[in-house]
Short mmCIF file of N, CA and C in Angstrom, two decimals:
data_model
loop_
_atom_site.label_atom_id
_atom_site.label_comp_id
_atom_site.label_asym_id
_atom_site.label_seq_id
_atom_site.Cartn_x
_atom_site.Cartn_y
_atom_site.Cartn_z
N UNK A 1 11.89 -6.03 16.85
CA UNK A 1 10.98 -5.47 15.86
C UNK A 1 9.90 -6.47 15.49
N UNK A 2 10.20 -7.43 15.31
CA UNK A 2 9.34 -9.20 15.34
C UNK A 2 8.13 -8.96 16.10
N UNK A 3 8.47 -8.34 17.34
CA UNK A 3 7.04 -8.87 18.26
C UNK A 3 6.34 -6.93 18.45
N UNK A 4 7.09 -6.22 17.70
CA UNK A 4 6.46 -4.81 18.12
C UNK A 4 4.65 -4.75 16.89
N UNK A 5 3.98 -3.93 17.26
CA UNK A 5 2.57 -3.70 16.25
C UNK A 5 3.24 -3.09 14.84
N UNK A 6 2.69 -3.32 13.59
CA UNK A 6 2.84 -2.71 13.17
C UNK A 6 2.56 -0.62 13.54
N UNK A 7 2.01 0.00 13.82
CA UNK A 7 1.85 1.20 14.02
C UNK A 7 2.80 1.63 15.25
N UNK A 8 3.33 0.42 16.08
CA UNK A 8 4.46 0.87 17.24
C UNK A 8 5.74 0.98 16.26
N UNK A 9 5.80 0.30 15.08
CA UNK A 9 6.65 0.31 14.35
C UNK A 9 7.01 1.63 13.63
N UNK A 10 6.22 1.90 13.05
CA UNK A 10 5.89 3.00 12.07
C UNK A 10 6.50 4.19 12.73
N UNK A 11 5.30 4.41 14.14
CA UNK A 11 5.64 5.40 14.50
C UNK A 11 7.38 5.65 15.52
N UNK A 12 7.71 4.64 15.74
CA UNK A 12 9.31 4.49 16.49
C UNK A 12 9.99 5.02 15.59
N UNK A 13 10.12 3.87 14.06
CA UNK A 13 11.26 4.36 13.18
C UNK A 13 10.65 5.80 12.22
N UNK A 14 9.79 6.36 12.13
CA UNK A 14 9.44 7.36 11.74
C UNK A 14 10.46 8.62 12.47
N UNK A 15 10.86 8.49 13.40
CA UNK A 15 11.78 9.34 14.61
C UNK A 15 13.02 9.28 13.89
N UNK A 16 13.42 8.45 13.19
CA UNK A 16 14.71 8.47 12.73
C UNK A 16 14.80 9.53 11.02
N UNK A 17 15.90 10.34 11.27
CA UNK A 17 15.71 11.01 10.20
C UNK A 17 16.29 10.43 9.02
N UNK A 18 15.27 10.71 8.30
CA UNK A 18 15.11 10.20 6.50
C UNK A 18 14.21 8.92 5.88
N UNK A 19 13.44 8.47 7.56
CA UNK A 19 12.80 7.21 7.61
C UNK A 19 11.24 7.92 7.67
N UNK A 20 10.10 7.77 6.61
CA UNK A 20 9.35 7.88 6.15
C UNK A 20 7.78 6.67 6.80
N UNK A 21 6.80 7.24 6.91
CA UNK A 21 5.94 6.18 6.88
C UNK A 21 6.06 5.08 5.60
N UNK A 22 5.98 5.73 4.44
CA UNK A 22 6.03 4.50 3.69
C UNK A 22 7.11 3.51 3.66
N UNK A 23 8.66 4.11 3.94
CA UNK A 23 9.59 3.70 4.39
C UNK A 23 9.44 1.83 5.01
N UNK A 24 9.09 2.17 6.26
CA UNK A 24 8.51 1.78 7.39
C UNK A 24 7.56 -0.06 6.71
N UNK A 25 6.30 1.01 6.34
CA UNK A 25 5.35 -0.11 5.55
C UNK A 25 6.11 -1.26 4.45
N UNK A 26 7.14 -0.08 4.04
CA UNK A 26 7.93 -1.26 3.23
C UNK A 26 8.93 -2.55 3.82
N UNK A 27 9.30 -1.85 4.57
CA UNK A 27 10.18 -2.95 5.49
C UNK A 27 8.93 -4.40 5.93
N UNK A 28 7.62 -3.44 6.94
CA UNK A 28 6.73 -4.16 7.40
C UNK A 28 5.94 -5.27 6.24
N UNK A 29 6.24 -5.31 5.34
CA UNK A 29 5.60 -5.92 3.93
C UNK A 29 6.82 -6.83 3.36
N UNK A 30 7.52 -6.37 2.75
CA UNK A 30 8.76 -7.09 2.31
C UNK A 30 9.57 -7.72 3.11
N UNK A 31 9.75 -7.21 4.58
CA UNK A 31 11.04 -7.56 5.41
C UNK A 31 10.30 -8.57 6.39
N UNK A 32 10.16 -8.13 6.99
CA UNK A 32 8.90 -8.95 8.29
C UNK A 32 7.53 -9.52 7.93
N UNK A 33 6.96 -9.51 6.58
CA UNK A 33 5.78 -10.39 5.87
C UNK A 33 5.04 -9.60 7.05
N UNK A 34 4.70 -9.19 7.22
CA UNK A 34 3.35 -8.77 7.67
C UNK A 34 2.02 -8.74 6.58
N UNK A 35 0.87 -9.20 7.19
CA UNK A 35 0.21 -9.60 6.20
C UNK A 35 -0.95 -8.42 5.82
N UNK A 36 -0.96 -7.13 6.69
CA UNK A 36 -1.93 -6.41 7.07
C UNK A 36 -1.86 -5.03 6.72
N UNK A 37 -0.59 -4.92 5.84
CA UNK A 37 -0.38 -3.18 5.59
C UNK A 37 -0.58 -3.12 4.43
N UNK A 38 -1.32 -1.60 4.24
CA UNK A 38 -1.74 -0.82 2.95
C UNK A 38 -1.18 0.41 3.07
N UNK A 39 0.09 0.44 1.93
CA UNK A 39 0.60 1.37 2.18
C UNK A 39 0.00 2.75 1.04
N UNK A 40 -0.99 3.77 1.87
CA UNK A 40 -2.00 4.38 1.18
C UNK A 40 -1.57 5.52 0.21
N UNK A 41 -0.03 5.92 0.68
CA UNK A 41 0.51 6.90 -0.22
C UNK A 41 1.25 6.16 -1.22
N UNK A 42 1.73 4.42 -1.47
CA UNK A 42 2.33 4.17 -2.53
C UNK A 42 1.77 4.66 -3.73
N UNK A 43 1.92 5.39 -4.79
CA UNK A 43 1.75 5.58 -6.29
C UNK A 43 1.34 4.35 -6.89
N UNK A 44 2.00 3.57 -6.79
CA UNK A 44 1.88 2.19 -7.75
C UNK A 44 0.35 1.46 -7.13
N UNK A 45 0.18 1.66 -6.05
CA UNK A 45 -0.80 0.95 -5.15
C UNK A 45 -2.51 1.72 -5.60
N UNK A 46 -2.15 3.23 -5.01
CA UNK A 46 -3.08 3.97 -5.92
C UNK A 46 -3.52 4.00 -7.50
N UNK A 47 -2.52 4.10 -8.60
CA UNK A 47 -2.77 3.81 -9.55
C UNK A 47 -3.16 2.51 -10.26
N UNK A 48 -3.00 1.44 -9.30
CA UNK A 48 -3.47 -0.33 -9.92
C UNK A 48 -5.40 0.15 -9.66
N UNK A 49 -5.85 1.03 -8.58
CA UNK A 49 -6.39 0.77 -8.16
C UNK A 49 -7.32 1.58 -8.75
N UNK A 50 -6.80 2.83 -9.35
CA UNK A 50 -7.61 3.93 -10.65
C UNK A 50 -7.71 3.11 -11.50
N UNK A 51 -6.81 2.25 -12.16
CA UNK A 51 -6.81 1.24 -13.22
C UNK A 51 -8.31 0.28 -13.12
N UNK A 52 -7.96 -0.70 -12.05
CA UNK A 52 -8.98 -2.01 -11.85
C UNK A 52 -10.35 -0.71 -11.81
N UNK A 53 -11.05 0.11 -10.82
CA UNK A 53 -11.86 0.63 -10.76
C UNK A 53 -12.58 1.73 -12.18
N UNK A 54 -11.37 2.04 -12.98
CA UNK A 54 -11.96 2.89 -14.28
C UNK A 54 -11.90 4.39 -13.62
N UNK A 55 -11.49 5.08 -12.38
CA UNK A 55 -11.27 6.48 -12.22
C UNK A 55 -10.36 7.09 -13.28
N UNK A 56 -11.22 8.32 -13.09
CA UNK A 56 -10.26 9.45 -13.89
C UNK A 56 -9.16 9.79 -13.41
N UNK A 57 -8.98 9.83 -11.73
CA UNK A 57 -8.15 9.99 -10.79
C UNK A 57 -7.90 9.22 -9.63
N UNK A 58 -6.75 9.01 -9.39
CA UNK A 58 -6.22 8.31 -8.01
C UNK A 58 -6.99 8.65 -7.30
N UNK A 59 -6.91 8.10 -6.14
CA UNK A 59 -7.99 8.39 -4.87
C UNK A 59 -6.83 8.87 -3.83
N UNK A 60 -7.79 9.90 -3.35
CA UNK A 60 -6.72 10.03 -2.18
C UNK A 60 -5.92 9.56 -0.84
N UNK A 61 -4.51 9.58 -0.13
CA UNK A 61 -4.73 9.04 0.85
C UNK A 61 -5.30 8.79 1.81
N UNK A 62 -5.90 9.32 2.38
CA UNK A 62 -7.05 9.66 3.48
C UNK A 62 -8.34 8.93 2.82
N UNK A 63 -9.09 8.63 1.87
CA UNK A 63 -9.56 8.20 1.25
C UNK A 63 -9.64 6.82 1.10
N UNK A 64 -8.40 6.45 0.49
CA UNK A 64 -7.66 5.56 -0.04
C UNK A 64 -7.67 4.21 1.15
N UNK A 65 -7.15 4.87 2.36
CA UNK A 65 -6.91 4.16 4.17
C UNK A 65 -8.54 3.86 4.12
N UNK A 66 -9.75 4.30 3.81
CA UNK A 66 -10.85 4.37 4.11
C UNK A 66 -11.63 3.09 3.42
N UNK A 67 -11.14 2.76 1.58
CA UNK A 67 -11.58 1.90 1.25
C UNK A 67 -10.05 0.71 1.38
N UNK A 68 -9.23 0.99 1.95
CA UNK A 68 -8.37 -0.27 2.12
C UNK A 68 -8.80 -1.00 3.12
N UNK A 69 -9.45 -0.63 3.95
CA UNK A 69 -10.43 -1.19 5.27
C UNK A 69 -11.17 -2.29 4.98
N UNK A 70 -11.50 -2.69 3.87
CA UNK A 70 -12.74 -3.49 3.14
C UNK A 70 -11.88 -4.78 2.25
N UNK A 71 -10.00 -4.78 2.70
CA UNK A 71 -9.29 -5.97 2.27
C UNK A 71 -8.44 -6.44 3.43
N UNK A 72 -9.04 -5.93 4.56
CA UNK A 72 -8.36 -6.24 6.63
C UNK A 72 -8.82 -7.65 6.54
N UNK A 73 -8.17 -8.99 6.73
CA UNK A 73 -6.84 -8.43 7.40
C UNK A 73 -5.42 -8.60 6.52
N UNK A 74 -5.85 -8.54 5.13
CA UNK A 74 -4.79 -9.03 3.66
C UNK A 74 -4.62 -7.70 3.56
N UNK A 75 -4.34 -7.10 3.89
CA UNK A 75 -4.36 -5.54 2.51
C UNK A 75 -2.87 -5.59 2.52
N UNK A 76 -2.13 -6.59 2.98
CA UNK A 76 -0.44 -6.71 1.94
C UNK A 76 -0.32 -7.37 1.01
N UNK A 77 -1.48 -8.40 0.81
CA UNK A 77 -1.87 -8.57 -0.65
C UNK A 77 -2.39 -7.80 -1.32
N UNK A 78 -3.61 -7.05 -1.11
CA UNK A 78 -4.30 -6.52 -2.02
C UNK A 78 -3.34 -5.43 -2.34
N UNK A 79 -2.21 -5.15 -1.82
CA UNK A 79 -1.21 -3.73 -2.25
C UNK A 79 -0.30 -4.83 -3.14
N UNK A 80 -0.21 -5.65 -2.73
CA UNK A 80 0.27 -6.93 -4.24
C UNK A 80 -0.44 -6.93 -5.77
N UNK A 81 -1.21 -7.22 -5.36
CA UNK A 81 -2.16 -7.22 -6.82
C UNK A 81 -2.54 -6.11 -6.99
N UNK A 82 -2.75 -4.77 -6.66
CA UNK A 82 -2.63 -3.39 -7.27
C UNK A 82 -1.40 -3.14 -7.89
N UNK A 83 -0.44 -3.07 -7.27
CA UNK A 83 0.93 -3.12 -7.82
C UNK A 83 1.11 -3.65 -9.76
N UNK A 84 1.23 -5.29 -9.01
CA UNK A 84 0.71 -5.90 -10.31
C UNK A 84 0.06 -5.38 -11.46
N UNK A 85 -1.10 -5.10 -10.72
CA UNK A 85 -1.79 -4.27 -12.05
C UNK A 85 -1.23 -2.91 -12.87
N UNK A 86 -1.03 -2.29 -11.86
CA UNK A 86 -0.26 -0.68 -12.27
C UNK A 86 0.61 -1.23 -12.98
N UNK A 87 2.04 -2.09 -12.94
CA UNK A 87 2.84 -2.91 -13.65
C UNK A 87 2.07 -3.35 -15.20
N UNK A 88 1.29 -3.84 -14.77
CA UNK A 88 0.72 -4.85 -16.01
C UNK A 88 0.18 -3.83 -17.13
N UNK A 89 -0.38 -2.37 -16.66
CA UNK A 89 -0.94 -1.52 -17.45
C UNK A 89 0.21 -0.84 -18.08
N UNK A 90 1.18 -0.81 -17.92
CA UNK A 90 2.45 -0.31 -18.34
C UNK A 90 2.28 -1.17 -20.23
N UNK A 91 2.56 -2.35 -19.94
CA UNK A 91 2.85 -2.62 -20.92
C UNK A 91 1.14 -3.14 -21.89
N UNK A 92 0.28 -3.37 -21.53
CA UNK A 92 -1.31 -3.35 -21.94
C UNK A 92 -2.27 -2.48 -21.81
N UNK A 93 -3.08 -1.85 -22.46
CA UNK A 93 -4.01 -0.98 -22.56
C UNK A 93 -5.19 -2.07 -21.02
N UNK A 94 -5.18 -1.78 -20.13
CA UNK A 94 -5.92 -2.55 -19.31
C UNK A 94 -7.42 -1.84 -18.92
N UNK A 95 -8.52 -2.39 -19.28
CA UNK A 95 -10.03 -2.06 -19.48
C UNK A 95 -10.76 -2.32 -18.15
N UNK A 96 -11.35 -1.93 -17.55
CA UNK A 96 -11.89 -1.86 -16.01
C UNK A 96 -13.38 -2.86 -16.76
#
């Protein structure tokens, strides 16, 4: 799994039933540090990111994959510090 792409990944264990793309991204992020995935349907990832920006609404996935393009080749950080934020707005009124 070490030396496979992320997206050879995705799409292999995606075959297994109950194993999810985001599934997948999570392993590829947490398990194997990969430094390059944005996982575009996380909730928490989307909402840091309505937060920091001031939307009325999440952005969509399809969307979402479109402006994650513009944090290549980190966007397993930048799904770090969205996170964070969505977290951090929990407990602070957080102002864009």
């Amino acid at each position: 799994a070490a030396r496979m792409s992320d997206a050879a990944l995705i799409e292999r264990l995606c075959t297994l039933r109950g194993i999810g793309r985001w599934t997948v991204e999570m392993l590829l992020i947490f398990t194997l540090g990969r430094p390059d995935v944005f996982p575009v349907d996380d909730f928490g990832v989307r909402e840091g990111y309505r937060l920091i920006h001031g939307l009325e609404a999440q952005p969509k996935p399809r969307a979402f994959a479109a402006i994650g393009e513009a944090y290549a080749p980190y966007r397993s950080t930048a799904a770090w510090y969205l996170w964070r934020a969505a977290d951090r707005a929990k407990t602070i009124k957080y102002q864009a």
